[in-house]
Amino acid sequence: MPHTAFTFSRTEDAVRFADALMGASPFSFRSGLFLAGPRRTGKSTFLRQDLMPELQARGVLTIYTDLWADRGADPADLIAETLRKTMAKLANPLQKAASTVGAVKLAGVEITLADVGQTGGLTLADALIRIGQAAGKPVALVVDEAQHALSTPRGIDAMFALKAARDAMNQGEVSQVPALMLVFTGSHRDKLVGLLRNNRQPFFGASVTDMPLLGRGYVSAYVEWLNAWLASTNQIDSDEAYAAFELLGHRPERLEEALRDIALGPGGAAALGDTVLGKAHALRDRVWADYDNDFGELNKTQKAVLEEMVAQGTGFQPFVVATLNAFARRLGRKVTKSTIQSALAELKEKGLIWQSGRGQYALEDQGMIPWLKARGLRP
């Protein structure tokens, strides 16, 4: 019998988020939807295959950009290029029909060839306003891995420009469907929080929502699909697969790899439980051994900074009196701001911490958090 590729729709989540974005829910995301979740857990797939099609079906123009796709480029340039391409798509049909190289009027607004090139001089906010007017429908801008915008001053400026566009386009009654909806995702929660932590950040007042992880429904559907390909004597048990999925951090690609190796291996699906548990623990042990090595090479001050950063979480402020006192307790001696500044610089150089353009700090690898806690992190 013919087999089709596996797909899994998250319709309920898509409807729920679309309702909140469009003001059709008591839980509004008018300030923006900020979705946080670990990498490889299905965020981007959900955006492209579920949320964006749901918004499109409701008459919304969706625009997608991924700041992780080209990490060598400035985030501001990636966003600008996405908007330029969108303007070009809106202008192109009428340009061809009219066979002109001048201004093209769409829904009462002009989009020129200069606008869709590099010389139009439009700000990001201006471009979004033009796009909304030209499309004649609400617009949803989806920025995947948005935390990368914090890595450069221009990226931060771009976030303020998006907020300005949101404010300008959404003036009017609260009950109306917003003319501009903003969706931001991040695989690093602490970094994503940097967009809204305080009143110096572009989206202060918004909140971060944890992306719902794929669960038993996904695993059951995947196992049912997979078993249709396998011999009746080599069937995978859904409960065992779900236990494996949890151990693998709810990451679909890792589950697919594990089940493929086991189903096609010499032990067959009957070996699933023991094999996946063994693989998961072995993987964790290898990763934790790397953390042991990295942490063991640090001096006492650097270790104290990492530990206090994890203990404080997203509210970490290294130079306030309370934090300096906490460092002193961990080290058994007083420390100066310059000493902590040097430790932070060294940790950043080693690739263990990240610093935003506004001076906020976070662990680069969030996997160190459970490792530090497991080894007895003091509060």
Coordinates of C-alpha atoms in Angstrom, one line a residue:
M1 CA 0.0 0.0 0.0
P2 CA 1.3 3.5 -0.7
H3 CA 2.5 5.6 2.2
T4 CA 2.4 9.4 2.6
A5 CA 4.8 11.6 4.5
F6 CA 4.0 12.2 8.1
T7 CA 2.4 15.4 9.1
F8 CA 0.9 16.6 12.4
S9 CA -1.3 19.6 12.7
R10 CA -1.6 21.7 15.8
T11 CA -4.9 23.2 14.9
E12 CA -6.1 23.9 18.5
D13 CA -2.9 25.8 19.4
A14 CA -3.1 27.8 16.1
V15 CA -6.7 28.8 16.6
R16 CA -6.0 29.8 20.2
F17 CA -3.1 32.0 19.3
A18 CA -4.8 33.5 16.3
D19 CA -7.8 34.4 18.3
A20 CA -5.6 36.2 20.9
L21 CA -3.7 38.0 18.2
M22 CA -6.8 39.2 16.4
G23 CA -8.7 40.3 19.5
A24 CA -11.2 37.5 19.5
S25 CA -10.1 36.2 22.9
P26 CA -10.1 37.6 26.4
F27 CA -6.4 36.8 26.5
S28 CA -5.1 39.4 24.0
F29 CA -1.6 39.6 22.5
R30 CA -2.0 43.2 21.2
S31 CA 1.4 44.0 22.5
G32 CA 2.9 41.1 20.6
L33 CA 3.0 37.3 21.0
F34 CA 6.4 36.2 22.4
L35 CA 6.8 32.4 22.2
A36 CA 9.7 30.8 24.0
G37 CA 10.8 27.2 23.6
P38 CA 14.0 25.1 23.2
R39 CA 15.4 24.6 19.8
R40 CA 14.3 21.6 17.7
T41 CA 10.9 21.3 19.6
G42 CA 8.8 22.4 16.6
K43 CA 8.4 26.2 17.0
S44 CA 9.3 27.1 13.4
T45 CA 7.2 24.2 12.0
F46 CA 4.2 25.3 14.1
L47 CA 4.6 28.9 12.8
R48 CA 4.8 27.9 9.1
Q49 CA 2.4 25.0 9.0
D50 CA -0.2 25.9 11.5
L51 CA -0.3 29.5 12.8
M52 CA 0.5 31.4 9.6
P53 CA -2.0 29.3 7.5
E54 CA -4.7 29.9 10.2
L55 CA -4.1 33.7 10.0
Q56 CA -4.1 33.6 6.2
A57 CA -7.4 31.8 6.2
R58 CA -8.8 34.7 8.3
G59 CA -7.7 37.3 5.7
V60 CA -4.3 38.2 7.2
L61 CA -1.2 38.9 5.2
T62 CA 1.6 37.0 6.9
I63 CA 5.3 37.9 6.6
Y64 CA 8.0 35.6 8.0
T65 CA 11.7 36.2 8.7
D66 CA 14.2 34.0 10.5
L67 CA 17.0 35.8 12.3
W68 CA 18.8 32.5 12.9
A69 CA 19.0 31.7 9.2
D70 CA 21.9 34.1 8.5
R71 CA 23.7 34.7 11.8
G72 CA 26.4 36.6 10.0
A73 CA 24.1 39.4 8.9
D74 CA 22.8 42.2 11.1
P75 CA 19.3 41.4 12.2
A76 CA 18.1 44.8 11.1
D77 CA 19.2 44.0 7.5
L78 CA 17.4 40.6 7.6
I79 CA 14.1 42.3 8.6
A80 CA 14.5 45.1 6.1
E81 CA 15.2 42.6 3.3
T82 CA 12.1 40.6 4.2
L83 CA 10.0 43.7 4.0
R84 CA 11.6 44.8 0.8
K85 CA 10.7 41.5 -0.8
T86 CA 7.1 41.8 0.5
M87 CA 6.8 45.2 -1.0
A88 CA 8.1 43.9 -4.3
K89 CA 5.6 41.1 -4.4
L90 CA 2.8 43.6 -3.7
A91 CA 3.9 46.0 -6.4
N92 CA 5.0 43.5 -9.1
P93 CA 1.6 42.4 -10.5
L94 CA 0.5 45.9 -11.3
Q95 CA 4.0 46.9 -12.5
K96 CA 3.9 44.2 -15.1
A97 CA 0.4 45.0 -16.1
A98 CA 1.2 48.7 -16.6
S99 CA 4.6 48.1 -18.0
T100 CA 5.9 51.1 -16.1
V101 CA 8.9 51.8 -13.9
G102 CA 7.3 54.6 -11.9
A103 CA 4.9 54.6 -9.0
V104 CA 2.3 51.9 -8.6
K105 CA -0.8 52.7 -6.7
L106 CA -2.3 49.9 -4.6
A107 CA -5.4 50.6 -2.4
G108 CA -4.6 54.3 -2.5
V109 CA -0.9 54.1 -1.5
E110 CA 2.1 54.4 -3.8
I111 CA 4.9 51.8 -3.8
T112 CA 7.7 52.8 -6.1
L113 CA 10.6 50.9 -7.5
A114 CA 12.9 52.9 -5.2
D115 CA 10.8 51.9 -2.2
V116 CA 11.3 48.2 -3.0
G117 CA 15.0 48.6 -3.7
Q118 CA 17.7 49.8 -1.4
T119 CA 17.4 53.6 -2.1
G120 CA 13.9 54.4 -1.0
G121 CA 14.9 55.7 2.4
L122 CA 11.9 54.2 4.1
T123 CA 12.2 53.2 7.8
L124 CA 11.1 49.8 8.8
A125 CA 8.0 51.4 10.4
D126 CA 7.3 53.3 7.1
A127 CA 7.7 50.1 5.1
L128 CA 5.2 48.1 7.3
I129 CA 2.7 51.0 7.1
R130 CA 3.0 51.0 3.3
I131 CA 2.6 47.2 3.2
G132 CA -0.5 47.3 5.3
Q133 CA -2.1 50.1 3.2
A134 CA -1.1 48.4 -0.1
A135 CA -2.4 44.9 1.0
G136 CA -5.7 46.3 2.3
K137 CA -5.8 43.7 5.0
P138 CA -4.3 43.1 8.5
V139 CA -0.6 42.2 8.6
A140 CA 1.1 39.7 10.8
L141 CA 4.9 39.9 11.0
V142 CA 6.5 36.8 12.3
V143 CA 10.1 37.1 13.5
D144 CA 11.7 33.7 14.3
E145 CA 14.6 33.6 16.8
A146 CA 13.9 37.2 17.6
Q147 CA 16.4 37.3 20.5
H148 CA 19.2 37.7 17.9
A149 CA 18.0 41.3 17.4
L150 CA 19.5 42.1 20.8
S151 CA 23.0 41.3 19.6
T152 CA 23.6 44.5 17.7
P153 CA 22.6 48.2 18.2
R154 CA 20.9 48.3 14.8
G155 CA 19.0 45.1 15.7
I156 CA 17.7 46.8 18.8
D157 CA 16.7 49.9 16.8
A158 CA 14.8 47.6 14.4
M159 CA 12.7 46.2 17.3
F160 CA 11.9 49.8 18.4
A161 CA 10.9 50.5 14.8
L162 CA 8.5 47.5 14.8
K163 CA 7.0 48.8 18.0
A164 CA 6.5 52.2 16.4
A165 CA 4.8 50.6 13.4
R166 CA 2.5 48.6 15.7
D167 CA 1.5 51.7 17.6
A168 CA 0.9 53.7 14.4
M169 CA -1.1 51.1 12.6
N170 CA -3.1 49.9 15.6
Q171 CA -4.6 53.3 16.7
G172 CA -8.3 53.1 17.2
E173 CA -10.8 51.0 19.1
V174 CA -9.4 48.1 21.2
S175 CA -12.2 45.8 19.9
Q176 CA -11.0 46.2 16.3
V177 CA -8.8 43.6 14.7
P178 CA -5.2 45.0 14.9
A179 CA -3.8 46.3 11.6
L180 CA -0.4 44.9 12.6
M181 CA 0.2 41.8 14.7
L182 CA 3.7 40.9 15.9
V183 CA 4.8 37.4 16.6
F184 CA 8.3 36.7 18.0
T185 CA 9.8 33.4 18.9
G186 CA 13.0 32.6 20.8
S187 CA 14.9 29.4 21.7
H188 CA 16.6 31.2 24.6
R189 CA 14.0 32.4 27.0
D190 CA 16.3 34.7 29.0
K191 CA 17.4 36.5 25.8
L192 CA 13.8 36.8 24.5
V193 CA 12.8 38.4 27.9
G194 CA 15.4 41.1 27.0
L195 CA 13.0 42.6 24.6
L196 CA 10.5 43.5 27.3
R197 CA 12.3 43.3 30.7
N198 CA 12.1 47.0 31.6
N199 CA 11.0 50.4 30.3
R200 CA 14.2 50.8 28.3
Q201 CA 13.2 47.8 26.1
P202 CA 11.0 48.1 23.0
F203 CA 8.2 45.9 24.2
F204 CA 8.1 46.6 27.9
G205 CA 4.8 45.6 29.3
A206 CA 4.4 42.5 27.2
S207 CA 5.0 39.0 28.5
V208 CA 6.7 35.8 27.3
T209 CA 4.5 32.8 26.7
D210 CA 6.0 29.3 26.8
M211 CA 5.4 27.4 23.6
P212 CA 3.4 24.3 24.3
L213 CA 5.6 21.3 23.8
L214 CA 4.5 18.5 21.5
G215 CA 3.0 15.7 23.7
R216 CA 1.4 12.3 23.6
G217 CA -0.9 13.1 20.8
Y218 CA 2.0 13.8 18.5
V219 CA 3.9 10.6 19.5
S220 CA 0.8 8.5 19.1
A221 CA 0.2 9.8 15.6
Y222 CA 3.8 9.4 14.6
V223 CA 4.0 5.9 16.0
E224 CA 0.8 4.9 14.2
W225 CA 2.2 6.3 10.9
L226 CA 5.6 4.6 11.4
N227 CA 4.1 1.2 12.3
A228 CA 2.3 1.2 9.0
W229 CA 5.7 0.9 7.4
L230 CA 7.0 -1.8 9.7
A231 CA 6.4 -5.5 9.8
S232 CA 3.8 -6.8 12.2
T233 CA 6.5 -8.4 14.2
N234 CA 8.5 -5.2 14.5
Q235 CA 5.8 -2.7 15.9
I236 CA 6.8 0.2 18.2
D237 CA 4.9 0.6 21.4
S238 CA 3.4 4.1 21.8
D239 CA 3.9 4.3 25.6
E240 CA 7.6 3.4 25.2
A241 CA 8.0 5.9 22.4
Y242 CA 6.5 8.6 24.6
A243 CA 8.8 7.8 27.5
A244 CA 11.7 8.2 25.0
F245 CA 10.3 11.5 23.7
E246 CA 10.3 12.9 27.2
L247 CA 13.9 11.8 27.8
L248 CA 14.9 13.4 24.5
G249 CA 13.5 16.8 25.5
H250 CA 10.3 16.6 23.3
R251 CA 12.4 17.0 20.2
P252 CA 10.8 15.4 17.2
E253 CA 14.0 15.0 15.2
R254 CA 15.7 13.1 18.0
L255 CA 12.7 10.8 18.4
E256 CA 12.6 10.1 14.7
E257 CA 16.3 9.3 14.7
A258 CA 16.1 7.0 17.8
L259 CA 13.1 5.1 16.5
R260 CA 14.6 4.7 13.0
D261 CA 17.9 3.3 14.5
I262 CA 16.0 0.9 16.7
A263 CA 13.4 -0.2 14.3
L264 CA 16.0 -0.9 11.6
G265 CA 18.6 -2.2 13.9
P266 CA 19.3 -5.8 14.9
G267 CA 17.2 -5.7 18.1
G268 CA 14.1 -4.4 16.3
A269 CA 11.3 -2.4 18.0
A270 CA 11.2 -4.8 20.9
A271 CA 14.5 -3.3 22.1
L272 CA 13.1 0.3 22.1
G273 CA 12.7 0.9 25.9
D274 CA 16.2 -0.2 27.0
T275 CA 17.9 1.2 24.0
V276 CA 16.4 4.7 24.1
L277 CA 16.9 5.0 27.8
G278 CA 20.5 4.0 27.3
K279 CA 21.0 6.5 24.5
A280 CA 19.4 9.3 26.4
H281 CA 21.4 8.8 29.5
A282 CA 24.6 8.4 27.5
L283 CA 23.9 11.7 25.6
R284 CA 23.2 13.5 28.9
D285 CA 26.4 12.1 30.4
R286 CA 28.5 13.3 27.5
V287 CA 27.0 16.8 27.6
W288 CA 27.4 17.0 31.4
A289 CA 31.0 15.9 31.1
D290 CA 31.7 18.9 28.8
Y291 CA 30.1 21.2 31.4
D292 CA 32.3 19.6 34.1
N293 CA 35.4 20.3 32.0
D294 CA 34.3 23.9 31.2
F295 CA 33.4 24.7 34.8
G296 CA 36.5 23.1 36.2
E297 CA 38.7 25.5 34.1
L298 CA 37.1 28.6 35.7
N299 CA 38.5 30.5 38.6
K300 CA 36.5 31.0 41.8
T301 CA 35.2 34.4 40.8
Q302 CA 34.0 33.2 37.4
K303 CA 32.3 30.2 39.0
A304 CA 30.5 32.4 41.5
V305 CA 29.3 34.7 38.7
L306 CA 27.8 31.7 36.8
E307 CA 26.2 30.3 39.9
E308 CA 24.6 33.6 40.9
M309 CA 23.4 34.2 37.3
V310 CA 21.5 30.9 37.4
A311 CA 20.2 31.6 41.0
Q312 CA 18.8 35.0 40.0
G313 CA 17.5 33.9 36.6
T314 CA 16.2 36.6 34.2
G315 CA 16.5 39.3 36.8
F316 CA 20.3 39.0 37.1
Q317 CA 21.9 42.4 37.8
P318 CA 25.6 41.9 38.4
F319 CA 26.6 45.4 39.8
V320 CA 23.8 46.2 42.3
V321 CA 24.7 46.0 46.0
A322 CA 22.6 42.9 46.7
T323 CA 24.3 40.9 43.9
L324 CA 27.8 42.1 45.0
N325 CA 26.9 40.9 48.5
A326 CA 25.8 37.6 47.1
F327 CA 29.1 37.2 45.3
A328 CA 30.9 38.0 48.6
R329 CA 28.9 35.2 50.3
R330 CA 29.8 32.7 47.6
L331 CA 33.5 33.6 47.7
G332 CA 33.9 34.4 51.4
R333 CA 35.4 37.8 50.7
K334 CA 34.3 41.2 49.3
V335 CA 34.5 41.8 45.6
T336 CA 34.6 45.0 43.6
K337 CA 32.6 45.9 40.5
S338 CA 35.8 45.9 38.4
T339 CA 36.5 42.3 39.5
I340 CA 33.0 41.2 38.5
Q341 CA 33.3 43.1 35.2
S342 CA 36.5 41.3 34.4
A343 CA 34.9 37.9 35.3
L344 CA 32.0 38.6 33.0
A345 CA 34.3 39.6 30.1
E346 CA 36.3 36.4 30.5
L347 CA 33.1 34.3 30.7
K348 CA 31.8 36.0 27.5
E349 CA 35.2 35.3 25.8
K350 CA 34.9 31.6 26.7
G351 CA 31.4 31.5 25.1
L352 CA 29.7 30.7 28.4
I353 CA 27.6 33.8 28.7
W354 CA 25.9 36.2 26.4
Q355 CA 25.6 40.0 26.6
S356 CA 23.0 42.1 24.8
G357 CA 23.6 45.5 23.3
R358 CA 22.0 47.0 26.4
G359 CA 24.2 45.2 28.9
Q360 CA 22.0 42.4 30.0
Y361 CA 23.6 39.0 30.7
A362 CA 22.4 35.4 30.3
L363 CA 23.9 31.9 30.1
E364 CA 24.7 31.0 26.5
D365 CA 23.8 27.4 26.9
Q366 CA 20.6 26.9 28.9
G367 CA 21.5 23.3 29.4
M368 CA 24.0 24.4 32.1
I369 CA 21.1 25.3 34.4
P370 CA 19.9 21.8 35.2
W371 CA 23.5 20.6 35.4
L372 CA 24.4 23.3 37.9
K373 CA 21.3 22.6 40.0
A374 CA 22.0 18.8 39.9
R375 CA 25.5 19.4 41.3
G376 CA 24.1 21.2 44.3
L377 CA 23.8 24.9 43.3
R378 CA 23.4 27.1 46.4
P379 CA 20.4 29.5 46.3

